[in-house]
Coordinates of C-alpha atoms in Angstrom, one line a residue:
M80 CA 0.2 -0.5 -0.2
A81 CA 1.2 3.5 -1.3
N82 CA 2.6 5.6 1.4
T83 CA 0.5 8.8 0.0
Y84 CA -2.6 6.4 0.3
I85 CA -1.8 6.1 4.0
I86 CA -1.4 9.6 5.0
G87 CA -4.4 10.6 2.4
Q88 CA -6.5 8.3 4.9
I89 CA -5.2 9.6 8.2
C90 CA -5.6 13.5 6.6
G91 CA -9.5 12.3 6.0
F92 CA -9.7 11.1 9.5
V93 CA -8.0 14.0 11.4
A94 CA -10.9 16.1 9.3
W95 CA -13.2 14.6 10.5
I96 CA -12.4 14.7 13.8
F97 CA -11.6 19.0 13.5
F98 CA -14.9 18.5 11.7
L99 CA -17.0 17.1 15.0
G100 CA -15.4 19.0 17.3
S101 CA -16.5 22.1 15.6
Y102 CA -20.4 21.0 16.3
H103 CA -18.8 21.6 20.2
A104 CA -16.5 24.6 20.5
K105 CA -17.9 27.2 21.9
R106 CA -16.3 30.3 20.8
E107 CA -17.3 31.5 17.0
N108 CA -13.4 32.0 16.2
K109 CA -13.1 28.0 17.5
I110 CA -15.8 27.0 14.7
I111 CA -14.4 28.6 12.1
L112 CA -10.8 27.8 12.6
Y113 CA -12.3 24.1 13.1
Q114 CA -14.0 23.9 10.1
L115 CA -10.9 25.3 7.9
I116 CA -8.6 22.9 9.2
A117 CA -11.0 20.3 8.6
S118 CA -11.2 21.8 4.3
I119 CA -8.2 21.4 4.2
L120 CA -7.3 17.8 5.8
Y121 CA -9.7 17.1 3.2
I122 CA -8.3 18.6 0.4
L123 CA -5.2 17.0 1.3
N124 CA -7.3 13.8 1.6
Y125 CA -8.5 14.1 -1.6
Y126 CA -4.9 15.3 -3.1
F127 CA -3.0 12.5 -1.1
I128 CA -5.4 9.2 -2.4
E129 CA -5.1 10.8 -5.6
A130 CA -8.7 11.8 -6.6
G131 CA -8.7 14.6 -8.9
A132 CA -12.4 15.9 -8.9
G133 CA -12.4 15.8 -4.7
F134 CA -9.5 17.7 -4.7
W135 CA -10.4 20.8 -6.9
I136 CA -13.7 21.1 -5.8
S137 CA -12.6 20.6 -1.9
L138 CA -10.8 22.7 -2.7
F139 CA -13.6 25.4 -5.1
E140 CA -15.6 25.1 -1.5
L141 CA -13.3 25.9 0.4
I142 CA -12.8 29.8 -1.1
K143 CA -16.6 29.8 -1.5
T144 CA -17.2 29.6 2.1
I145 CA -15.2 32.2 3.5
G146 CA -17.1 34.0 0.7
Y147 CA -20.4 32.7 2.6
Y148 CA -18.7 34.1 6.0
K149 CA -17.4 37.4 4.8
T150 CA -20.6 38.6 3.1
D151 CA -24.2 38.3 3.2
K152 CA -23.7 37.8 -0.7
D153 CA -24.8 33.8 -1.0
K154 CA -26.8 33.4 -3.2
Y155 CA -24.3 35.8 -5.3
I156 CA -21.5 33.6 -5.0
F157 CA -23.4 30.2 -5.6
F158 CA -24.9 31.5 -9.0
Y159 CA -21.5 33.6 -10.0
S160 CA -19.2 30.5 -9.2
L161 CA -21.5 27.8 -11.3
P162 CA -19.0 28.2 -13.9
I163 CA -16.5 26.8 -12.1
Y164 CA -18.2 23.4 -11.9
G165 CA -17.8 23.4 -15.8
V166 CA -14.1 24.2 -15.6
I167 CA -13.4 21.5 -12.7
I168 CA -15.4 18.7 -15.2
Y169 CA -12.9 20.1 -18.2
F170 CA -9.9 19.4 -16.7
N171 CA -10.6 16.1 -14.7
G172 CA -12.4 14.5 -17.8
L173 CA -16.4 14.0 -18.6
D174 CA -16.5 10.9 -16.5
I175 CA -19.5 9.4 -14.8
L176 CA -16.4 9.8 -11.3
T177 CA -16.5 13.3 -11.7
L178 CA -20.5 13.9 -12.4
I179 CA -21.0 12.6 -9.3
A180 CA -18.7 14.7 -7.5
V181 CA -19.8 18.0 -9.6
C182 CA -23.6 16.8 -8.5
G183 CA -23.1 16.4 -5.1
S184 CA -20.9 19.8 -4.3
F185 CA -23.9 21.4 -6.7
I186 CA -26.8 20.4 -4.5
D187 CA -25.8 20.6 -1.0
G188 CA -24.3 24.4 -2.1
Y189 CA -28.1 24.6 -3.6
V190 CA -29.9 23.2 -1.0
M191 CA -28.5 25.8 1.6
L192 CA -30.2 28.5 0.5
K193 CA -33.3 26.8 0.9
S194 CA -35.4 25.9 4.1
K195 CA -34.1 23.6 6.6
K196 CA -35.9 20.8 5.8
T197 CA -34.9 21.2 2.5
M198 CA -31.5 21.6 3.5
V199 CA -31.3 17.9 5.7
I200 CA -33.1 15.8 2.5
G201 CA -30.1 17.2 0.0
G202 CA -27.7 16.9 2.6
I203 CA -28.8 13.5 2.7
L204 CA -28.9 12.6 -1.2
S205 CA -25.3 15.2 -1.1
C206 CA -23.6 12.6 0.7
L207 CA -24.9 9.4 -0.7
L208 CA -23.4 10.8 -4.2
W209 CA -20.2 11.5 -2.1
I210 CA -19.7 7.7 -1.1
I211 CA -20.2 6.2 -4.1
Y212 CA -17.2 9.0 -5.1
D213 CA -15.4 8.3 -1.9
A214 CA -16.0 4.2 -2.2
C215 CA -14.6 4.3 -5.8
F216 CA -11.0 5.4 -4.1
L217 CA -11.4 3.3 -1.3
D218 CA -11.6 6.3 0.6
F219 CA -12.5 4.8 4.2
A220 CA -12.3 8.3 6.0
G221 CA -14.7 9.7 3.7
V222 CA -17.3 7.3 3.9
I223 CA -17.4 7.1 7.4
S224 CA -17.4 11.3 7.6
D225 CA -20.5 11.4 5.4
S226 CA -22.0 8.0 6.4
F227 CA -22.0 9.7 10.0
I228 CA -23.8 12.7 8.3
I229 CA -26.5 11.1 6.6
I230 CA -27.6 9.4 10.0
S231 CA -27.5 12.9 11.9
N232 CA -30.1 14.4 9.4
A233 CA -32.0 10.8 9.1
S234 CA -32.1 11.3 12.3
I235 CA -33.5 14.8 12.7
L236 CA -36.2 13.6 9.9
I237 CA -37.3 10.8 11.7
N238 CA -37.1 13.1 15.5
G239 CA -38.6 16.6 14.3
F240 CA -35.9 19.1 14.5
N241 CA -33.6 19.5 17.2
K242 CA -32.8 23.4 17.6
Y243 CA -29.8 22.3 19.4
L244 CA -28.3 19.6 16.5
H245 CA -26.9 22.6 14.7
R246 CA -26.5 25.5 17.2
N247 CA -22.2 25.9 16.6
N248 CA -23.2 26.6 13.1
V249 CA -24.7 29.7 14.4
H250 CA -22.0 32.5 14.0
T251 CA -22.4 36.6 12.9
V252 CA -21.3 38.6 9.7
K253 CA -21.2 42.5 9.9
P254 CA -21.4 44.2 6.7
M255 CA -20.4 47.2 5.8
Y256 CA -23.6 47.4 3.9
I257 CA -26.5 45.3 2.7
S258 CA -27.6 43.9 -0.3
K259 CA -30.9 44.0 -2.4
S260 CA -31.8 40.5 -1.5
T261 CA -30.9 40.8 2.2
V262 CA -33.2 43.6 2.7
G263 CA -35.8 41.3 1.6
V264 CA -34.9 38.7 4.1
I265 CA -35.1 41.1 7.0
D266 CA -38.4 41.9 5.9
K267 CA -39.4 38.3 5.5
L268 CA -37.8 37.5 9.1
D269 CA -40.0 40.3 10.2
K270 CA -43.2 39.6 9.0
Q271 CA -42.5 36.0 10.6
L272 CA -41.3 37.0 13.7
L273 CA -42.5 40.5 14.8
D274 CA -45.7 41.8 15.8
K275 CA -47.4 44.1 12.8
E276 CA -47.1 47.3 15.0
Y277 CA -43.3 46.9 15.8
R278 CA -42.5 46.2 12.2
W279 CA -41.8 48.2 9.5
D280 CA -42.5 47.7 5.3
K281 CA -40.0 46.3 2.9
Q282 CA -39.8 50.0 1.2
T283 CA -38.8 51.4 5.2
I284 CA -36.0 49.6 4.8
E285 CA -34.5 49.7 2.0
K286 CA -35.2 53.8 2.5
L287 CA -33.5 53.7 6.6
T288 CA -30.6 51.1 6.2
R289 CA -29.7 49.3 3.0
N290 CA -27.3 52.5 1.9
K291 CA -26.2 53.3 5.7
K292 CA -22.7 52.0 6.5
Y293 CA -23.0 49.4 9.3
S294 CA -26.8 49.6 9.9
Y295 CA -26.6 44.9 10.8
I296 CA -25.4 42.3 12.6
L297 CA -26.4 39.4 10.5
L298 CA -27.1 36.3 12.2
K299 CA -26.5 32.4 10.5
D300 CA -26.7 29.1 9.9
K301 CA -24.0 28.4 7.7
K302 CA -25.3 30.1 5.2
R303 CA -28.8 31.0 5.8
V304 CA -29.8 34.5 7.6
I305 CA -31.8 33.6 10.2
G306 CA -32.0 36.7 12.7
Y307 CA -30.2 39.9 12.6
V308 CA -29.8 43.2 15.2
N309 CA -30.2 46.7 13.5
F310 CA -28.3 49.6 14.6
L311 CA -29.1 53.2 13.1
N312 CA -27.5 56.2 14.1
I313 CA -29.5 59.1 14.3
K314 CA -29.5 62.5 14.9
Q315 CA -28.7 63.5 18.4
E316 CA -32.0 66.5 19.0
I317 CA -33.9 62.9 17.3
Y318 CA -31.8 60.4 19.9
E319 CA -32.7 63.2 23.1
Q320 CA -36.7 62.7 21.9
M321 CA -36.6 58.7 22.1
I322 CA -35.0 59.1 25.5
E323 CA -38.0 61.5 26.7
S324 CA -41.1 59.7 24.6
T325 CA -43.1 58.3 26.8
T326 CA -43.6 56.0 23.8
I327 CA -42.5 53.6 21.0
Y328 CA -40.0 55.6 19.3
D329 CA -39.4 53.9 15.5
T330 CA -41.1 56.5 13.0
F331 CA -37.8 58.2 11.4
N332 CA -37.6 60.2 8.3
E333 CA -34.4 59.5 6.0
E334 CA -32.9 62.3 7.2
D335 CA -33.2 61.5 10.8
V336 CA -30.6 58.2 10.3
I337 CA -26.7 59.8 9.4
D338 CA -24.2 57.8 8.7
Y339 CA -21.3 57.7 10.9
K340 CA -18.1 60.2 10.7
A341 CA -14.4 59.9 11.4
N342 CA -14.1 61.8 15.7
R343 CA -17.8 62.5 15.3
A344 CA -19.5 61.3 18.2
S345 CA -22.5 59.3 17.3
Y346 CA -25.9 58.3 19.8
L347 CA -26.9 54.9 18.2
N348 CA -30.5 53.4 18.6
L349 CA -30.4 49.4 19.1
N350 CA -34.2 49.7 17.0
A351 CA -34.3 45.2 16.6
I352 CA -32.7 42.5 18.1
V353 CA -34.8 39.3 16.1
T354 CA -34.1 35.9 15.4
R355 CA -36.2 32.9 14.9
D356 CA -38.0 31.3 17.5
E357 CA -36.2 27.8 17.6
Y358 CA -32.7 29.4 17.9
E359 CA -33.5 31.3 20.6
N360 CA -31.1 29.1 23.2
S361 CA -27.7 30.3 25.6
N362 CA -25.0 30.0 22.6
T363 CA -27.0 32.2 20.1
I364 CA -27.6 34.5 22.9
E365 CA -23.9 35.3 23.8
K366 CA -23.1 35.2 19.7
I367 CA -25.7 38.3 19.7
E368 CA -24.0 39.9 22.7
T369 CA -20.1 38.9 21.8
S370 CA -21.1 40.5 18.4
I371 CA -22.5 44.0 19.6
N372 CA -19.7 44.6 21.8
D373 CA -17.3 43.5 18.9
Y374 CA -19.2 46.1 16.7
I375 CA -19.1 49.0 19.8
K376 CA -15.3 48.1 20.1
K377 CA -15.3 48.0 16.0
M378 CA -16.6 51.2 15.4
K379 CA -14.0 52.8 17.6
K380 CA -10.9 51.3 16.0
K381 CA -12.6 53.4 12.7
R382 CA -12.5 56.9 15.1
Y383 CA -16.7 56.3 14.8
Y384 CA -17.5 57.2 18.2
I385 CA -20.4 55.9 20.0
K386 CA -21.6 58.3 23.1
E387 CA -24.8 56.7 23.7
I388 CA -26.7 54.1 22.6
C389 CA -31.2 53.1 23.5
S390 CA -33.0 50.4 22.5
F391 CA -37.0 49.9 22.9
S392 CA -37.4 46.2 24.2
V393 CA -40.4 44.1 23.3
N394 CA -39.9 40.8 24.3
H395 CA -37.7 38.9 26.3
L396 CA -35.3 38.1 24.3
E397 CA -34.0 42.0 24.0
E398 CA -34.6 42.6 27.5
K399 CA -32.2 39.7 28.4
I400 CA -29.3 40.8 25.8
L401 CA -30.1 44.5 27.1
E402 CA -29.5 43.8 30.8
D403 CA -26.6 41.1 30.3
L404 CA -24.8 44.0 28.1
E405 CA -25.3 46.5 30.9
F406 CA -28.0 48.4 29.7
E407 CA -29.8 51.1 32.0
K408 CA -33.4 50.5 32.3
I409 CA -34.2 53.8 32.1
K410 CA -38.3 53.7 32.3
E411 CA -41.3 51.5 31.9
I412 CA -43.7 52.3 28.4
N413 CA -46.4 49.7 29.0
N414 CA -46.5 46.3 30.8
E415 CA -44.1 44.3 27.8
C416 CA -42.0 47.1 26.5
Y417 CA -38.7 49.3 28.3
L418 CA -36.6 51.9 27.3
Y419 CA -32.7 51.2 27.8
K420 CA -30.2 53.5 27.9
K421 CA -25.9 52.7 27.7
T422 CA -23.4 55.3 27.8
I423 CA -20.2 54.3 25.9

């Protein structure tokens, strides 16, 4: 048995260990680090067992995944990268094994843009194709890891979606600007999760936030947006009106929301913290709180000096996060809403 084959198998098994470890890591940077290491080891696995299509697809998916984590343009990345599959087929030859690997990768990428149930079913189909591919190269590490995923996904389908199973895939993204498609996703989340009196229409979201820098922290499960935190950088006089208000103040004119300016004091309204109900657990709350603190630090590094932040809490999630972040409770607006303030 060739030494390179043995090295490839070792890389594959170690990659699987790191992949499993990422599901149990508590910090977002460790999750990303473990999955990055696993991806690199899977690339080496295919390289050493001389599985050309597997090698190039794994390398391609690593680059694509980094794009998913760094931006909110998942659909654009997926669809604009489709020609790469044609390049891989061209250089590896139009054979059945290459087509199986390409189809497995395509299905996995496509279903990530769909509903959770579609993701689970698509994941099973994708892994079945990869098991066939890996088995043809006697890649036992690949067969075992893909079988594990199939068993996990089948368990989800049998027992129903378990909100804790994939909780460590949840991570945050802080884009400078959000795209028009993401505005649509936010609008859809609002309609599903917020009472009518607390949500804006799609046009208002786009008018007040789309072209404003650092308006959102996006909460994602792998590549799917499952929640967000919205910041509005508002004029000082509007901020002072909010502090004095005896009702929820969330009706803004376009000129009330301004861009950050270096070396200027900023007054923020933390307008909303929204996440799907099935993700409301301690893990997600910790990541939201960490991302808000990181946001404040990031603004300071850019010389955008946040002086005060205020927020109206309208649910238990917002109330808990604001109190964990040591916001001061200013007053009760009504039985379900409180006004909070934090001086930086």
